[in-house]
XYZ file of C-alpha atoms in Angstrom:
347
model
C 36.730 -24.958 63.140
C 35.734 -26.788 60.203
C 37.722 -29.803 60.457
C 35.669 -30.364 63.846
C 32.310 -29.437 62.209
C 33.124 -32.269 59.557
C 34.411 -34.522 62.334
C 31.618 -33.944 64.452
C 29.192 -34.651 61.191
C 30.620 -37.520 60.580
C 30.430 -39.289 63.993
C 26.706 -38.098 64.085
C 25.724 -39.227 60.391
C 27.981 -42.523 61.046
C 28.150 -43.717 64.355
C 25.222 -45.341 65.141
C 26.363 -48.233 62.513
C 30.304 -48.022 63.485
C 32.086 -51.526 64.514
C 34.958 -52.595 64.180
C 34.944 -52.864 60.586
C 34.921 -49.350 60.224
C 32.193 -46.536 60.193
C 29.182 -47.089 58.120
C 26.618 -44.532 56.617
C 23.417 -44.485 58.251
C 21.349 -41.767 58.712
C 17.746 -42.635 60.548
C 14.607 -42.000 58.542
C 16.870 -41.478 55.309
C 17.049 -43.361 52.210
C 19.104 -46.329 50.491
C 22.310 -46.282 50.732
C 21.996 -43.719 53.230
C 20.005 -45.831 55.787
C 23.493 -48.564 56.866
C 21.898 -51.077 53.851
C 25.166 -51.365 52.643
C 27.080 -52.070 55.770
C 29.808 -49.555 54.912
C 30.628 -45.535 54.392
C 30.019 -44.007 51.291
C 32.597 -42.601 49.371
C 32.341 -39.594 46.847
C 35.095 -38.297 44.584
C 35.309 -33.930 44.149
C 37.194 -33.604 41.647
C 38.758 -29.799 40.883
C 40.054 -27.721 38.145
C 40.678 -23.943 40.095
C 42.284 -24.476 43.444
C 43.497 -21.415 43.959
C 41.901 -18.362 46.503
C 39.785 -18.295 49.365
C 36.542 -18.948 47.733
C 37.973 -22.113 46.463
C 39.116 -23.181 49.842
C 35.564 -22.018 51.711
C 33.904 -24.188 48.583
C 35.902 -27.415 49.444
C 35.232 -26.825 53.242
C 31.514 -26.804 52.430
C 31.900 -30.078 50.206
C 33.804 -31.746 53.086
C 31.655 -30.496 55.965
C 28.326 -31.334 54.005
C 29.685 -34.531 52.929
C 30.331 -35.399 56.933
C 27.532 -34.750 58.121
C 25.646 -37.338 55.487
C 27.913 -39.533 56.816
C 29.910 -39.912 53.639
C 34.436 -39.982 52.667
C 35.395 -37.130 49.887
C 38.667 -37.601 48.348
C 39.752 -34.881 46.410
C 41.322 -35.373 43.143
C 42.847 -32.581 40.591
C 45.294 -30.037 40.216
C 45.310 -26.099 39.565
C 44.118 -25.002 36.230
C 45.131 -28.446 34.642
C 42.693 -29.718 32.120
C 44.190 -32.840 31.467
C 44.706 -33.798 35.197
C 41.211 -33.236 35.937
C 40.488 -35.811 33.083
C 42.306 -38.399 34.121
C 41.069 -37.846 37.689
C 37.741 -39.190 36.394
C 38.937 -42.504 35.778
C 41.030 -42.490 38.951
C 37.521 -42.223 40.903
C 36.176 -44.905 38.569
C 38.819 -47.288 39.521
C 38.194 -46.612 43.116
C 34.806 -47.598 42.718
C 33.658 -44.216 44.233
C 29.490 -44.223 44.975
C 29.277 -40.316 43.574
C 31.435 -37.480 41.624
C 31.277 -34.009 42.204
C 33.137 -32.385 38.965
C 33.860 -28.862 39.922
C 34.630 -26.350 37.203
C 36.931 -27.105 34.320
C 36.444 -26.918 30.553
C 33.220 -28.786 28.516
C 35.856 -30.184 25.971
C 37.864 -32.232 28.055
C 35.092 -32.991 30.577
C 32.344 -34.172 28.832
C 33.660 -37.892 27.891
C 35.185 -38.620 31.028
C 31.833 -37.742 32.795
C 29.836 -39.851 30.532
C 32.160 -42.908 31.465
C 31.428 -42.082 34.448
C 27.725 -42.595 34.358
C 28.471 -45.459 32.417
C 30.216 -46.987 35.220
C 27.097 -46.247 37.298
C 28.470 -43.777 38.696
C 25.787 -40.491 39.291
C 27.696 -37.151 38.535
C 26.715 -33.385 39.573
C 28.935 -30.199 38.210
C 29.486 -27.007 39.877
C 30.682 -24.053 37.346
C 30.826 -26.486 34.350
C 29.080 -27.548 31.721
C 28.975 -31.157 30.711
C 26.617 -30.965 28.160
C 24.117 -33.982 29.526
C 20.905 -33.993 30.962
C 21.830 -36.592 33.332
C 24.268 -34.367 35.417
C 22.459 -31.352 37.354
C 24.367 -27.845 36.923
C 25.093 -26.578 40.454
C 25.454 -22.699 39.774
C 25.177 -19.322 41.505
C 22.974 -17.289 39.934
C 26.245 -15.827 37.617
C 24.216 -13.580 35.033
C 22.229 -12.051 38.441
C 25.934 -11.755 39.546
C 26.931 -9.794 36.806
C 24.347 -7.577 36.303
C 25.047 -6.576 39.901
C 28.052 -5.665 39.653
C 27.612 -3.363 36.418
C 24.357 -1.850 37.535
C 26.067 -0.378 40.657
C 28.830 0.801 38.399
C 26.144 2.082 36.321
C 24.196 3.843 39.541
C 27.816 5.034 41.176
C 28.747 7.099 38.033
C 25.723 7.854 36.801
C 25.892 6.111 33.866
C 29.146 8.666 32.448
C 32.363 6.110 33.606
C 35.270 4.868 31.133
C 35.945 1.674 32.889
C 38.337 -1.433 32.264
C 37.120 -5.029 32.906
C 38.550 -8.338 33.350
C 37.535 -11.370 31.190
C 38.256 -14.787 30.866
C 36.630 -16.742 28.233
C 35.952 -20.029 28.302
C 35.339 -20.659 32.163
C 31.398 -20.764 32.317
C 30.691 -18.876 34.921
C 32.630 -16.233 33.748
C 30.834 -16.283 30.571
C 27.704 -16.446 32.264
C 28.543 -13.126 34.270
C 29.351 -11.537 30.517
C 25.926 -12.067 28.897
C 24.261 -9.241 31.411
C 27.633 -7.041 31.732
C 27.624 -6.817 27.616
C 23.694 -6.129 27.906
C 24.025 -3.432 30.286
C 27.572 -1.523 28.155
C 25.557 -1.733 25.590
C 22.459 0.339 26.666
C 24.245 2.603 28.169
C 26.135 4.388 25.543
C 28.031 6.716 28.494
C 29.713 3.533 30.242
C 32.233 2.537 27.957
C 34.814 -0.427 28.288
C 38.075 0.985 27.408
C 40.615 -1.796 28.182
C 40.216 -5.447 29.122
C 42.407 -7.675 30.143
C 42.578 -10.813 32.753
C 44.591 -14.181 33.209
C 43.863 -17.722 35.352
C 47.921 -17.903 35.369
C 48.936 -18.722 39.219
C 49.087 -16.615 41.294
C 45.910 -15.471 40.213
C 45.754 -12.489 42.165
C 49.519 -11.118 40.969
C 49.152 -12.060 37.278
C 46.007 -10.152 37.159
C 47.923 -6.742 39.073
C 50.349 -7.050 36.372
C 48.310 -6.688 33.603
C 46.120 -3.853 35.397
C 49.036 -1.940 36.234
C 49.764 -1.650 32.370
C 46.037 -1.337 31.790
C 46.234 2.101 34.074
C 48.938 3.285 32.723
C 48.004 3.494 29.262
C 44.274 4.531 30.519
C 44.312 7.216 32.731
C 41.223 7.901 32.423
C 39.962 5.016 34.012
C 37.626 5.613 36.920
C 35.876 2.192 37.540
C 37.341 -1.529 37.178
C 34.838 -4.712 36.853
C 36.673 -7.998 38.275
C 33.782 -10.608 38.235
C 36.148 -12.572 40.292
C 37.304 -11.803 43.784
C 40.925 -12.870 43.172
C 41.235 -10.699 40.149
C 39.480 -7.640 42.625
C 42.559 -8.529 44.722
C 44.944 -7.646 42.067
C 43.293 -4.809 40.754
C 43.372 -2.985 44.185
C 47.188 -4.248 44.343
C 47.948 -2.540 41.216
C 46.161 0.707 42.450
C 47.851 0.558 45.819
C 51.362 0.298 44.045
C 50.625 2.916 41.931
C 49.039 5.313 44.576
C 46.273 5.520 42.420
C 42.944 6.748 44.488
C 40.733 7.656 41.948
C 39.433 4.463 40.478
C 36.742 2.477 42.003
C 36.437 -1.370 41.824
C 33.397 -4.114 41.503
C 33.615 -7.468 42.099
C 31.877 -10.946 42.538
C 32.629 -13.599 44.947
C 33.381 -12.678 49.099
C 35.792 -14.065 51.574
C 37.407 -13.155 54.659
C 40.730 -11.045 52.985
C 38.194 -9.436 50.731
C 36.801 -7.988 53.625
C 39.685 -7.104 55.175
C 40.374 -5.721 51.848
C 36.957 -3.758 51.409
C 36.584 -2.111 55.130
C 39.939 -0.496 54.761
C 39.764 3.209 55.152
C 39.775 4.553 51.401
C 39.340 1.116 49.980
C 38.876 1.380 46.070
C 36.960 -1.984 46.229
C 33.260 -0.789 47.086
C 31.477 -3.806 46.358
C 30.855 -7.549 45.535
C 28.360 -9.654 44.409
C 28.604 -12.802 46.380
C 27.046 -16.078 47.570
C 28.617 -18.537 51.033
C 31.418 -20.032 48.652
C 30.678 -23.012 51.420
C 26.802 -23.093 50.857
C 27.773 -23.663 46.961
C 30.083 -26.909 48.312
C 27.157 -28.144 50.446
C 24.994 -27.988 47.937
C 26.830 -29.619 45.224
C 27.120 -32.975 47.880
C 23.605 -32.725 48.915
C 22.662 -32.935 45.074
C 24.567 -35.388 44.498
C 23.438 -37.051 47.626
C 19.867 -36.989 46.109
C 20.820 -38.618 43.054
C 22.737 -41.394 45.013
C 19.236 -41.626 46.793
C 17.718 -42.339 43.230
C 15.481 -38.698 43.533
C 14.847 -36.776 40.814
C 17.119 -33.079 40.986
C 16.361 -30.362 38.660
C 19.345 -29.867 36.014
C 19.658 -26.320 37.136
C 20.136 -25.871 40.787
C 20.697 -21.855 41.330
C 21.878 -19.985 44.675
C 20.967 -16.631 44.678
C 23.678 -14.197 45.184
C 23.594 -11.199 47.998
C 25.001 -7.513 47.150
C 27.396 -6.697 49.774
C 28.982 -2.667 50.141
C 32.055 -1.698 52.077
C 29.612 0.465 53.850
C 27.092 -2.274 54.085
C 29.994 -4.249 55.842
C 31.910 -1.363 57.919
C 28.409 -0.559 59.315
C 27.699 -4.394 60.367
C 31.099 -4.468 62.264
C 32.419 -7.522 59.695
C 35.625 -8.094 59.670
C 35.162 -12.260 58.651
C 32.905 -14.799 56.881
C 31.461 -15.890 60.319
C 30.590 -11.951 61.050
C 28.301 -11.623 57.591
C 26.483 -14.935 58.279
C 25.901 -13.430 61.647
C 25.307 -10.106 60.137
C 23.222 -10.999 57.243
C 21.708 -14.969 57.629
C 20.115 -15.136 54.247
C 23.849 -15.435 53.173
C 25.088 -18.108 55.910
C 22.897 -20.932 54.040
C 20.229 -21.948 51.586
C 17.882 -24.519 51.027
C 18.542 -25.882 47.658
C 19.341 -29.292 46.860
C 18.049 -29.975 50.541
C 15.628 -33.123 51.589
C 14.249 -33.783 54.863
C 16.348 -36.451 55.601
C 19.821 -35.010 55.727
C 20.372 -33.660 58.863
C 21.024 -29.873 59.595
């Protein structure tokens, strides 16, 4: 499905300037370069430090379908939770004189000087989940504190406010940290929720890594009755470990949605009872379309924020959802968003 979306984008966004030289990106009514002034396709760089998981896979669906439909070649460039990769993928993009960089999470200290050669080279640079430390490059973000005070409130309102709970924490990864500030807030005013073990790993697989360590978590911790995972793929290992250990008794909050994790959450008995989430493909559509406008030499605010949606396994076993396509049907305030958006990219 979205391999025809982007193909179909692409034909619209690009074929009124095709010949046989090859497509070129024109879009009527839009822009330089966007308008066929440079007789060829565009050609943007999205270049990745976590890979792994659904959401990642929905994200780099959005970029590519997004990026169609303006008309505009991605090539994607990085591997899995490899700092130094995603580095050097910088200067790869350089060399092949890309016309835009999407640089999607990663860590500030090896990103920041290969994104400033970047602009250097000319080169206009956007960042999803990362922090490059210049006001040149716009931040692409979901709202991640709103996230995380989601997700501890309704712990908070579930157990009224009397829970030992465990939690799983990554430092380092900014939207992580960003989901920490409120969850830290929240602990701390209410002296009956108390955080009695945390733990949490990006090792691959994500998911499995993370069941390890709760299984050990549990064991020591019986007491345990709710677990924050402010990241769907750790949520999946969580409710693994619970599952292997025929544990019922523990509830668990998340952040992020995709189709397993629905699956996952509309199970009869499912420990996971809710997420915090925005359209992982929304947050790839609008990380090209920023960068899009700053190709198009308009001015983009250096914070661009999604808002996320609450979503309970009741909220989804009522609506019937059993897939992405069945929430965005279910609930369209999630399927899309207007940020980053211009009237001249097409819908």
């Amino acid at each position: 499905m979205t391999l025809l979306i982007a193909g179909s984008g692409l034909l619209f966004a690009g074929g009124a300037g095709e010949s046989r030289r090859g497509p070129v990106t024109e879009i009527p009514g839009a822009p330089a370069p966007f308008d066929g002034s440079t007789g060829r396709q565009l050609h943007i760089a999205h270049i990745s430090y976590l890979q792994e998981g659904e959401f990642m896979q929905m994200y780099r669906a959005g970029v590519e379908a997004q990026a169609a439909k303006l008309g505009m070649r991605v090539t994607l460039l990085g591997r899995h939770n490899d700092a130094q990769s995603q580095a050097n993928a910088v200067s790869q993009a350089i060399n092949l004189g890309v016309d835009g960089i999407v640089i999607q999470h990663g860590l500030t200290e090896t990103m920041v000087g290969p994104a400033q050669q970047a602009l250097d080279a000319g080169i206009p640079v956007v960042a999803f989940d990362v922090d490059l430390e210049n006001p040149r490059i716009p931040q692409i973000a979901q709202n991640d504190p709103q996230h995380g005070r989601n997700a501890i409130e309704a712990i908070v309102e579930d157990f009224n406010g009397q829970v030992d709970m465990a939690y799983v924490r990554v430092a380092g990864i900014l939207p992580l940290d960003r989901r920490d500030g409120p969850i830290q807030e929240v602990v701390e005013r209410e002296s009956g929720v108390r955080i009695v073990a945390q733990t949490g790993t990006l090792e691959s697989p994500i998911s499995v890594q993370n069941a390890s360590q709760a299984t050990a978590v549990l064991r020591a911790n019986p007491n345990i009755r709710a677990y924050l995972a402010p990241y769907d793929e750790f949520a999946k290992g969580i409710v693994l470990a619970l599952e292997e250990m025929g544990r019922d008794n523990v509830k668990v909050y998340s952040i992020d949605i995709s189709t397993q994790d629905i699956e996952i959450m509309t199970r009869p008995n499912s420990p996971w009872v809710m997420t915090s989430a925005v359209n992982p493909a929304e947050m790839g559509a609008v990380s090209v379309r920023a960068l899009a406008r700053l190709m198009a030499g308009e001015r983009v605010p250096q914070d661009v924020l999604v808002e996320p949606m609450i979503f309970t396994s009741q909220m989804l076993i009522e609506a019937g959802a059993q897939n992405m396509e069945d929430i965005m049907k279910a609930f369209p305030a999630f399927a899309t968003s207007s940020a980053a958006r211009s009237s001249w990219m097409p819908r």
